[in-house]
mmCIF file of C-alpha atoms in Angstrom:
data_model
loop_
_atom_site.group_PDB
_atom_site.id
_atom_site.type_symbol
_atom_site.label_atom_id
_atom_site.label_comp_id
_atom_site.label_asym_id
_atom_site.label_seq_id
_atom_site.Cartn_x
_atom_site.Cartn_y
_atom_site.Cartn_z
ATOM 1 C CA MET F 1 59.977 -23.757 -88.605
ATOM 2 C CA LEU F 2 58.082 -23.387 -85.316
ATOM 3 C CA LEU F 3 59.753 -23.598 -81.917
ATOM 4 C CA ASP F 4 58.049 -25.406 -79.035
ATOM 5 C CA ALA F 5 60.056 -23.593 -76.313
ATOM 6 C CA PRO F 6 58.422 -20.517 -74.722
ATOM 7 C CA ILE F 7 59.767 -17.117 -75.517
ATOM 8 C CA LEU F 8 60.359 -14.708 -72.569
ATOM 9 C CA ILE F 9 60.076 -10.994 -73.248
ATOM 10 C CA TRP F 10 61.372 -8.499 -70.681
ATOM 11 C CA ILE F 11 59.845 -5.040 -70.713
ATOM 12 C CA LYS F 12 61.680 -2.262 -68.945
ATOM 13 C CA PRO F 13 59.231 -0.119 -66.961
ATOM 14 C CA SER F 14 59.170 3.512 -67.901
ATOM 15 C CA ARG F 15 58.966 6.461 -65.545
ATOM 16 C CA GLU F 16 55.205 6.755 -66.071
ATOM 17 C CA THR F 17 54.452 3.135 -65.086
ATOM 18 C CA ARG F 18 56.684 3.020 -61.991
ATOM 19 C CA PRO F 19 54.348 4.909 -59.565
ATOM 20 C CA TRP F 20 51.381 2.777 -60.608
ATOM 21 C CA MET F 21 53.349 -0.422 -59.973
ATOM 22 C CA GLN F 22 54.490 0.841 -56.573
ATOM 23 C CA THR F 23 50.923 1.570 -55.488
ATOM 24 C CA GLN F 24 49.764 -1.871 -56.625
ATOM 25 C CA GLN F 25 52.597 -3.488 -54.687
ATOM 26 C CA LEU F 26 51.673 -1.525 -51.538
ATOM 27 C CA ARG F 27 48.038 -2.603 -51.882
ATOM 28 C CA LYS F 28 49.083 -6.250 -52.131
ATOM 29 C CA GLU F 29 51.210 -5.823 -49.001
ATOM 30 C CA ASP F 30 48.278 -4.265 -47.131
ATOM 31 C CA LEU F 31 45.937 -7.073 -48.167
ATOM 32 C CA SER F 32 48.432 -9.772 -47.352
ATOM 33 C CA LYS F 33 49.306 -8.545 -43.847
ATOM 34 C CA SER F 34 49.878 -11.285 -41.332
ATOM 35 C CA ILE F 35 47.193 -12.133 -38.785
ATOM 36 C CA LYS F 36 49.911 -12.337 -36.158
ATOM 37 C CA VAL F 37 50.392 -9.025 -34.357
ATOM 38 C CA HIS F 38 53.185 -8.327 -31.902
ATOM 39 C CA LYS F 39 52.512 -6.106 -28.870
ATOM 40 C CA ASN F 40 54.903 -5.216 -26.071
ATOM 41 C CA VAL F 41 52.028 -5.268 -23.591
ATOM 42 C CA GLU F 42 49.227 -7.735 -24.217
ATOM 43 C CA LEU F 43 45.732 -6.346 -24.681
ATOM 44 C CA ASP F 44 42.956 -6.774 -22.117
ATOM 45 C CA ILE F 45 40.238 -8.456 -24.170
ATOM 46 C CA ASP F 46 36.676 -9.004 -22.941
ATOM 47 C CA LEU F 47 34.979 -11.245 -25.498
ATOM 48 C CA GLY F 48 31.547 -10.939 -23.860
ATOM 49 C CA SER F 49 31.511 -7.172 -24.522
ATOM 50 C CA LEU F 50 33.752 -7.411 -27.668
ATOM 51 C CA LEU F 51 36.055 -4.938 -25.951
ATOM 52 C CA ALA F 52 39.836 -4.650 -26.425
ATOM 53 C CA SER F 53 41.842 -2.266 -24.197
ATOM 54 C CA ASP F 54 45.336 -1.307 -25.431
ATOM 55 C CA HIS F 55 47.723 -0.065 -22.693
ATOM 56 C CA ASN F 56 50.789 0.339 -24.956
ATOM 57 C CA VAL F 57 52.499 3.715 -25.308
ATOM 58 C CA PHE F 58 51.891 5.690 -28.515
ATOM 59 C CA ASP F 59 54.684 6.294 -30.996
ATOM 60 C CA THR F 60 54.755 10.089 -30.840
ATOM 61 C CA LYS F 61 56.946 10.558 -33.936
ATOM 62 C CA ALA F 62 54.732 8.446 -36.182
ATOM 63 C CA LEU F 63 51.614 10.017 -34.694
ATOM 64 C CA LYS F 64 52.840 13.554 -35.422
ATOM 65 C CA SER F 65 54.164 12.789 -38.910
ATOM 66 C CA ASN F 66 51.104 10.925 -40.224
ATOM 67 C CA PRO F 67 48.335 10.612 -37.606
ATOM 68 C CA ASN F 68 45.640 9.138 -39.889
ATOM 69 C CA SER F 69 47.700 6.210 -41.155
ATOM 70 C CA TYR F 70 49.161 5.535 -37.684
ATOM 71 C CA LEU F 71 45.740 5.387 -36.006
ATOM 72 C CA LYS F 72 44.376 3.278 -38.865
ATOM 73 C CA ASP F 73 47.192 0.714 -38.510
ATOM 74 C CA LEU F 74 46.843 0.664 -34.728
ATOM 75 C CA THR F 75 43.101 0.051 -34.962
ATOM 76 C CA ARG F 76 43.613 -2.692 -37.536
ATOM 77 C CA ASP F 77 46.119 -4.524 -35.293
ATOM 78 C CA ASN F 78 43.870 -4.332 -32.220
ATOM 79 C CA VAL F 79 40.822 -5.550 -34.156
ATOM 80 C CA GLN F 80 42.921 -8.397 -35.587
ATOM 81 C CA LEU F 81 43.841 -9.529 -32.074
ATOM 82 C CA LEU F 82 40.166 -9.395 -31.048
ATOM 83 C CA ILE F 83 39.131 -11.474 -34.094
ATOM 84 C CA ASN F 84 41.882 -14.008 -33.338
ATOM 85 C CA LYS F 85 40.466 -14.464 -29.830
ATOM 86 C CA ILE F 86 36.946 -14.924 -31.232
ATOM 87 C CA TRP F 87 38.173 -17.694 -33.561
ATOM 88 C CA GLU F 88 39.533 -19.540 -30.531
ATOM 89 C CA LEU F 89 35.965 -19.949 -29.199
ATOM 90 C CA PRO F 90 33.889 -23.067 -30.015
ATOM 91 C CA VAL F 91 32.231 -22.519 -33.413
ATOM 92 C CA GLU F 92 29.131 -24.098 -34.985
ATOM 93 C CA ARG F 93 27.397 -23.757 -38.346
ATOM 94 C CA VAL F 94 23.801 -22.436 -38.433
ATOM 95 C CA ASP F 95 22.067 -22.001 -41.822
ATOM 96 C CA GLU F 96 25.289 -21.811 -43.841
ATOM 97 C CA ALA F 97 26.783 -19.344 -41.343
ATOM 98 C CA ILE F 98 29.544 -19.866 -38.786
ATOM 99 C CA VAL F 99 28.418 -18.783 -35.304
ATOM 100 C CA ALA F 100 30.541 -18.431 -32.159
ATOM 101 C CA LYS F 101 28.881 -18.252 -28.751
ATOM 102 C CA LEU F 102 30.316 -15.401 -26.690
ATOM 103 C CA PRO F 103 30.984 -15.856 -22.952
ATOM 104 C CA LYS F 104 29.543 -13.660 -20.213
ATOM 105 C CA PRO F 105 31.032 -10.136 -20.149
ATOM 106 C CA ASN F 106 33.556 -9.344 -17.423
ATOM 107 C CA TYR F 107 33.772 -5.573 -17.898
ATOM 108 C CA THR F 108 30.864 -3.585 -16.420
ATOM 109 C CA LEU F 109 30.033 -0.721 -18.733
ATOM 110 C CA PRO F 110 28.527 2.348 -17.004
ATOM 111 C CA ARG F 111 25.053 3.482 -18.081
ATOM 112 C CA SER F 112 24.203 7.082 -18.875
ATOM 113 C CA ARG F 113 20.538 6.548 -17.889
ATOM 114 C CA VAL F 114 18.538 4.437 -15.473
ATOM 115 C CA ILE F 115 17.621 0.919 -16.548
ATOM 116 C CA PRO F 116 14.142 1.134 -18.117
ATOM 117 C CA LYS F 117 11.397 -0.408 -16.022
ATOM 118 C CA PRO F 118 9.127 -3.009 -17.621
ATOM 119 C CA LYS F 119 5.808 -1.628 -18.815
ATOM 120 C CA PRO F 120 2.908 -2.452 -16.473
ATOM 121 C CA LEU F 121 0.343 -4.895 -17.803
ATOM 122 C CA THR F 122 -2.989 -3.587 -18.998
ATOM 123 C CA LYS F 123 -6.241 -4.747 -17.451
ATOM 124 C CA TRP F 124 -6.829 -7.277 -20.233
ATOM 125 C CA GLN F 125 -3.226 -8.551 -20.187
ATOM 126 C CA GLN F 126 -3.402 -9.075 -16.439
ATOM 127 C CA PHE F 127 -6.716 -10.947 -16.779
ATOM 128 C CA ALA F 128 -5.339 -13.089 -19.623
ATOM 129 C CA LYS F 129 -2.245 -13.910 -17.578
ATOM 130 C CA GLU F 130 -4.345 -15.015 -14.599
ATOM 131 C CA LYS F 131 -6.672 -17.131 -16.749
ATOM 132 C CA GLY F 132 -3.929 -18.494 -19.003
ATOM 133 C CA ILE F 133 -5.347 -16.988 -22.218
ATOM 134 C CA ARG F 134 -2.892 -16.806 -25.104
ATOM 135 C CA SER F 135 -3.142 -14.329 -27.947
ATOM 136 C CA LYS F 136 -3.554 -15.736 -31.456
ATOM 137 C CA LYS F 137 -2.170 -12.697 -33.282
ATOM 138 C CA LYS F 138 1.159 -14.362 -34.110
ATOM 139 C CA ASP F 139 -0.497 -17.476 -35.530
ATOM 140 C CA ARG F 140 -3.079 -15.471 -37.464
ATOM 141 C CA SER F 141 -2.373 -14.980 -41.164
ATOM 142 C CA LYS F 142 -2.755 -11.616 -42.874
ATOM 143 C CA LEU F 143 -5.066 -12.976 -45.601
ATOM 144 C CA LYS F 144 -8.042 -15.319 -45.541
ATOM 145 C CA TRP F 145 -10.221 -16.784 -48.287
ATOM 146 C CA ASP F 146 -13.769 -15.473 -48.591
ATOM 147 C CA GLU F 147 -16.307 -17.830 -50.149
ATOM 148 C CA GLU F 148 -18.804 -15.109 -51.121
ATOM 149 C CA LEU F 149 -16.345 -12.744 -52.795
ATOM 150 C CA LYS F 150 -14.212 -15.636 -54.120
ATOM 151 C CA LYS F 151 -10.946 -13.886 -53.328
ATOM 152 C CA TRP F 152 -8.354 -13.394 -50.620
ATOM 153 C CA ILE F 153 -9.189 -10.535 -48.251
ATOM 154 C CA PRO F 154 -6.997 -9.126 -45.449
ATOM 155 C CA THR F 155 -7.917 -9.912 -41.848
ATOM 156 C CA TYR F 156 -7.370 -6.291 -40.746
ATOM 157 C CA GLY F 157 -6.768 -2.851 -42.253
ATOM 158 C CA TYR F 158 -8.667 -0.503 -44.528
ATOM 159 C CA LYS F 159 -8.853 -3.080 -47.335
ATOM 160 C CA ARG F 160 -10.740 -5.400 -45.003
ATOM 161 C CA VAL F 161 -13.322 -2.654 -44.374
ATOM 162 C CA LYS F 162 -13.830 -2.182 -48.112
ATOM 163 C CA ALA F 163 -14.198 -5.937 -48.593
ATOM 164 C CA GLN F 164 -16.714 -6.040 -45.736
ATOM 165 C CA GLU F 165 -18.745 -3.276 -47.417
ATOM 166 C CA GLN F 166 -18.787 -5.276 -50.663
ATOM 167 C CA LYS F 167 -19.816 -8.374 -48.759
ATOM 168 C CA GLU F 168 -22.551 -6.774 -46.634
ATOM 169 C CA TRP F 169 -24.163 -4.558 -49.268
ATOM 170 C CA LEU F 170 -27.528 -6.038 -48.256
ATOM 171 C CA ILE F 171 -28.632 -6.652 -44.655
ATOM 172 C CA GLU F 172 -31.692 -8.717 -43.853
ATOM 173 C CA ALA F 173 -34.109 -6.914 -41.524
ATOM 174 C CA LYS F 174 -35.262 -8.724 -38.405
ATOM 175 C CA GLY F 175 -38.900 -9.644 -37.870
ATOM 176 C CA ASN F 176 -39.465 -7.304 -34.903
ATOM 177 C CA ALA F 177 -37.589 -4.353 -36.497
ATOM 178 C CA SER F 178 -39.564 -1.243 -37.441
ATOM 179 C CA LEU F 179 -39.633 0.197 -40.948
ATOM 180 C CA THR F 180 -37.843 3.390 -39.879
ATOM 181 C CA ASP F 181 -34.802 1.589 -38.427
ATOM 182 C CA ASP F 182 -31.663 1.802 -40.542
ATOM 183 C CA PRO F 183 -29.412 -1.241 -39.942
ATOM 184 C CA PHE F 184 -26.422 0.444 -41.621
ATOM 185 C CA ALA F 185 -26.711 3.460 -39.295
ATOM 186 C CA LYS F 186 -27.061 1.134 -36.301
ATOM 187 C CA ALA F 187 -23.921 -0.771 -37.290
ATOM 188 C CA LYS F 188 -22.037 2.509 -37.742
ATOM 189 C CA THR F 189 -23.071 3.852 -34.313
ATOM 190 C CA ALA F 190 -22.207 0.509 -32.686
ATOM 191 C CA LYS F 191 -18.747 0.650 -34.257
ATOM 192 C CA GLN F 192 -18.233 4.226 -33.032
ATOM 193 C CA GLU F 193 -19.266 3.186 -29.520
ATOM 194 C CA ARG F 194 -16.790 0.307 -29.564
ATOM 195 C CA GLN F 195 -14.016 2.620 -30.751
ATOM 196 C CA SER F 196 -14.781 5.190 -28.040
ATOM 197 C CA LYS F 197 -14.885 2.437 -25.414
ATOM 198 C CA ASN F 198 -11.499 1.130 -26.543
ATOM 199 C CA GLU F 199 -10.052 4.652 -26.472
ATOM 200 C CA LEU F 200 -11.415 5.206 -22.959
ATOM 201 C CA GLN F 201 -9.921 1.912 -21.829
ATOM 202 C CA ARG F 202 -6.573 2.859 -23.380
ATOM 203 C CA LEU F 203 -6.526 6.164 -21.467
ATOM 204 C CA ARG F 204 -7.446 4.344 -18.261
ATOM 205 C CA ASN F 205 -4.545 1.953 -18.757
ATOM 206 C CA ILE F 206 -2.174 4.917 -19.191
ATOM 207 C CA ALA F 207 -3.544 6.550 -16.028
ATOM 208 C CA LYS F 208 -3.224 3.271 -14.124
ATOM 209 C CA SER F 209 0.407 2.853 -15.189
ATOM 210 C CA LYS F 210 1.204 6.392 -13.960
ATOM 211 C CA ASN F 211 -0.823 6.068 -10.689
ATOM 212 C CA ILE F 212 -3.327 8.779 -11.654
ATOM 213 C CA LYS F 213 -6.770 8.548 -10.042
ATOM 214 C CA LEU F 214 -9.509 9.331 -12.537
ATOM 215 C CA PRO F 215 -13.136 10.148 -11.633
ATOM 216 C CA ARG F 216 -15.873 7.842 -12.726
ATOM 217 C CA VAL F 217 -18.022 8.825 -15.687
ATOM 218 C CA GLY F 218 -20.434 11.580 -14.608
ATOM 219 C CA LEU F 219 -19.543 11.380 -10.897
ATOM 220 C CA PRO F 220 -16.808 12.989 -8.789
ATOM 221 C CA THR F 221 -14.152 10.912 -7.089
ATOM 222 C CA ARG F 222 -14.693 9.346 -3.696
ATOM 223 C CA GLU F 223 -12.026 11.568 -2.189
ATOM 224 C CA HIS F 224 -14.118 14.644 -3.005
ATOM 225 C CA PHE F 225 -17.369 13.376 -1.448
ATOM 226 C CA SER F 226 -16.227 10.621 0.856
ATOM 227 C CA SER F 227 -19.396 10.552 2.982
ATOM 228 C CA SER F 228 -23.092 11.403 2.897
ATOM 229 C CA GLN F 229 -22.456 14.235 5.377
ATOM 230 C CA GLN F 230 -20.182 16.049 2.917
ATOM 231 C CA PHE F 231 -22.696 15.519 0.128
ATOM 232 C CA SER F 232 -25.521 17.013 2.204
ATOM 233 C CA GLU F 233 -23.287 19.957 3.167
ATOM 234 C CA ALA F 234 -22.473 20.655 -0.486
ATOM 235 C CA LEU F 235 -26.163 20.422 -1.392
ATOM 236 C CA THR F 236 -27.190 22.823 1.397
ATOM 237 C CA ILE F 237 -24.495 25.359 0.467
ATOM 238 C CA ALA F 238 -25.512 25.237 -3.207
ATOM 239 C CA ARG F 239 -29.189 25.747 -2.347
ATOM 240 C CA THR F 240 -28.544 28.654 0.056
ATOM 241 C CA SER F 241 -26.144 30.479 -2.288
ATOM 242 C CA THR F 242 -28.915 32.544 -3.890
ATOM 243 C CA ALA F 243 -29.926 36.112 -3.018
ATOM 244 C CA SER F 244 -32.864 34.837 -0.963
ATOM 245 C CA ILE F 245 -30.605 32.346 0.900
ATOM 246 C CA GLY F 246 -32.579 29.438 -0.490
ATOM 247 C CA LYS F 247 -35.959 30.670 0.713
ATOM 248 C CA PHE F 248 -37.667 30.267 -2.668
ATOM 249 C CA GLN F 249 -35.634 27.269 -3.840
ATOM 250 C CA SER F 250 -37.471 24.002 -4.268
ATOM 251 C CA ARG F 251 -36.350 21.108 -2.097
ATOM 252 C CA LEU F 252 -36.037 17.453 -2.848
ATOM 253 C CA PRO F 253 -38.437 15.079 -1.114
ATOM 254 C CA LYS F 254 -37.281 14.385 2.459
ATOM 255 C CA GLU F 255 -34.412 16.856 2.071
ATOM 256 C CA LYS F 256 -33.010 18.302 5.281
ATOM 257 C CA ASP F 257 -30.403 20.950 5.981
ATOM 258 C CA ALA F 258 -26.952 19.738 6.898
ATOM 259 C CA LYS F 259 -26.073 19.821 10.572
ATOM 260 C CA GLY F 260 -23.531 22.293 11.912
ATOM 261 C CA ILE F 261 -23.352 24.348 8.716
ATOM 262 C CA ALA F 262 -25.125 27.519 9.880
ATOM 263 C CA LYS F 263 -21.762 29.120 10.766
ATOM 264 C CA GLU F 264 -20.463 28.736 7.230
ATOM 265 C CA VAL F 265 -23.592 29.972 5.423
ATOM 266 C CA ILE F 266 -24.218 33.703 5.898
ATOM 267 C CA GLY F 267 -27.818 34.574 6.800
ATOM 268 C CA MET F 268 -28.868 31.036 7.569
ATOM 269 C CA LYS F 269 -30.919 30.855 10.755
ATOM 270 C CA ARG F 270 -29.799 28.536 13.452
ATOM 271 C CA LYS F 271 -32.348 26.252 14.975
ATOM 272 C CA ARG F 272 -32.684 26.878 18.691
ATOM 273 C CA LYS F 273 -32.527 23.899 20.911
ATOM 274 C CA ALA F 274 -35.671 23.017 22.747
ATOM 275 C CA PRO F 275 -35.569 23.724 26.496
ATOM 276 C CA PRO F 276 -34.825 20.728 28.724
ATOM 277 C CA LEU F 277 -37.859 18.694 29.635
ATOM 278 C CA ASN F 278 -36.691 17.781 33.137
ATOM 279 C CA VAL F 279 -33.876 18.307 35.625
ATOM 280 C CA ILE F 280 -31.945 15.236 34.437
ATOM 281 C CA GLU F 281 -31.824 16.518 30.845
ATOM 282 C CA GLU F 282 -30.670 19.964 32.008
ATOM 283 C CA LYS F 283 -27.970 18.394 34.175
ATOM 284 C CA ARG F 284 -26.742 16.290 31.242
ATOM 285 C CA ARG F 285 -26.522 19.353 28.941
ATOM 286 C CA ASN F 286 -24.581 21.355 31.501
ATOM 287 C CA LYS F 287 -22.210 18.445 32.066
ATOM 288 C CA ASN F 288 -21.554 18.141 28.320
ATOM 289 C CA LEU F 289 -20.901 21.884 28.078
ATOM 290 C CA VAL F 290 -18.371 21.782 30.942
ATOM 291 C CA ASP F 291 -16.668 18.734 29.418
ATOM 292 C CA SER F 292 -16.348 20.451 26.034
ATOM 293 C CA ILE F 293 -14.780 23.510 27.690
ATOM 294 C CA LEU F 294 -12.326 21.481 29.744
ATOM 295 C CA LYS F 295 -11.330 19.218 26.862
ATOM 296 C CA SER F 296 -10.604 22.130 24.526
ATOM 297 C CA ASN F 297 -7.054 23.464 24.233
ATOM 298 C CA THR F 298 -6.962 26.247 26.846
ATOM 299 C CA LYS F 299 -4.249 28.874 27.041
ATOM 300 C CA ILE F 300 -3.052 30.142 30.451
ATOM 301 C CA VAL F 301 -2.801 33.921 30.401
ATOM 302 C CA ARG F 302 -1.848 34.435 34.068
ATOM 303 C CA ASP F 303 -0.233 31.882 36.381
ATOM 304 C CA ASP F 304 -1.071 33.812 39.562
ATOM 305 C CA TYR F 305 -4.759 34.000 38.760
ATOM 306 C CA SER F 306 -5.737 31.267 41.215
ATOM 307 C CA THR F 307 -3.735 32.835 44.115
ATOM 308 C CA GLY F 308 -4.854 36.407 43.717
ATOM 309 C CA ILE F 309 -8.536 36.028 42.871
ATOM 310 C CA ALA F 310 -9.609 38.167 45.832
ATOM 311 C CA GLU F 311 -7.226 40.999 44.873
ATOM 312 C CA ILE F 312 -8.437 40.957 41.288
ATOM 313 C CA LYS F 313 -12.063 41.064 42.456
ATOM 314 C CA GLN F 314 -11.339 43.989 44.778
ATOM 315 C CA SER F 315 -9.524 45.887 42.034
ATOM 316 C CA THR F 316 -12.399 45.308 39.642
ATOM 317 C CA THR F 317 -15.018 46.450 42.196
ATOM 318 C CA SER F 318 -13.040 49.571 43.148
ATOM 319 C CA GLY F 319 -12.478 50.382 39.494
ATOM 320 C CA SER F 320 -16.169 50.034 38.758
ATOM 321 C CA LYS F 321 -17.052 52.371 41.680
ATOM 322 C CA LYS F 322 -14.587 54.998 40.446
ATOM 323 C CA ARG F 323 -16.079 54.790 36.976
ATOM 324 C CA LYS F 324 -19.575 55.251 38.354
ATOM 325 C CA GLY F 325 -18.440 58.332 40.355
ATOM 326 C CA ALA F 326 -16.769 59.826 37.281
ATOM 327 C CA LEU F 327 -19.899 59.281 35.220
ATOM 328 C CA LYS F 328 -22.003 61.058 37.873
ATOM 329 C CA ALA F 329 -19.590 64.012 37.939
ATOM 330 C CA ASN F 330 -19.706 64.322 34.161
ATOM 331 C CA LYS F 331 -23.472 64.188 34.210
ATOM 332 C CA SER F 332 -23.594 66.935 36.867
ATOM 333 C CA LYS F 333 -21.429 69.160 34.688
ATOM 334 C CA THR F 334 -22.988 68.660 31.317
ATOM 335 C CA ALA F 335 -26.541 67.599 31.929
ATOM 336 C CA LYS F 336 -27.848 70.862 33.469
ATOM 337 C CA LYS F 337 -30.722 72.548 31.694
ATOM 338 C CA PRO F 338 -30.559 76.310 31.025
ATOM 339 C CA LYS F 339 -32.447 78.293 33.670
ATOM 340 C CA ALA F 340 -34.571 81.326 33.006
ATOM 341 C CA GLY F 341 -33.726 84.800 34.364
ATOM 342 C CA LYS F 342 -36.784 84.886 36.584
ATOM 343 C CA GLY F 343 -37.522 88.487 35.557
ATOM 344 C CA LYS F 344 -33.882 89.632 35.870
ATOM 345 C CA ARG F 345 -32.933 89.145 32.272
ATOM 346 C CA ASP F 346 -30.389 91.570 30.833
ATOM 347 C CA LEU F 347 -31.220 92.391 27.253
ATOM 348 C CA HIS F 348 -27.633 93.424 26.403
ATOM 349 C CA LYS F 349 -26.107 90.049 27.340
ATOM 350 C CA LYS F 350 -26.417 86.916 25.257
ATOM 351 C CA VAL F 351 -27.922 84.069 27.154
ATOM 352 C CA GLY F 352 -28.160 80.518 25.965
ATOM 353 C CA GLY F 353 -31.494 78.925 25.524
ATOM 354 C CA ARG F 354 -34.230 78.309 23.059
ATOM 355 C CA LYS F 355 -35.095 81.180 20.773
ATOM 356 C CA ARG F 356 -38.691 82.209 20.872
ATOM 357 C CA ARG F 357 -40.379 83.538 17.824
#
């Protein structure tokens, strides 16, 4: 006879199963913790920065006894309070996801480095911005259909180059082309020139962004030779830097030496000025000379020079007379010629004079 009532069987847990059941019960308690967290001091929460600042005092006993579990529980409670505040914000669903719009941050976080400056525009980007040209790279697809090859080929990359080689395996020669011209070699050199031009432009853009002045191709910068006078000076110095001081160096047609450079070049002859043609020209030259002397930065050696000019002249004249007298006395002492004995020569004494042989 079968009974419809259920039969309850009680199993007494053994010592081996008790620890396992305790751990399972603790896990259920951890998972089923309440979302409500009690704090003595409320947290300062900045939802814009997703920042929660806890000003409560630590439980020193729990921290010393089991620091890992205490810090883990404390972090969990603080994060729970932050999540509760986020759920209070207005929420909307976007593509099967719940999104909450955060407010503006209130807490200003300090930066370890300076705010990065925006990269300067390249020459082409600046031109495109002025003309309103938009790039079509975003709208461009990676693959395109080729009618000749009857397959999809990439728009860029090494596979595109291989597809282009398969497509252009034969190039039709132009009517005016010579028989020795190689169109494949021409295309290769043209591509290399374009690549080098792009690389040069890239380096120029880098130099422009860092305010570096680069010389033009094959020519020095304007700062080095800013005028024709400096260029002629450099040319004259280079020509006269030989052992012959440029005497045997060939000159360019209508080439002239730079003006005012004879002082700098050793051995270069200065051109003498022609004598004045009349009295007016001579007067003008003398006036210019006096003006150049007066305009120059003069240094006063003696302040009493203007008051005692007569005394200085007298001292100079008397000093010159004394010098002349001293020179005459020295000449009288040293400039005498040896005299002969006039027949009274003593053979036992040595007498100066020329030896006769």
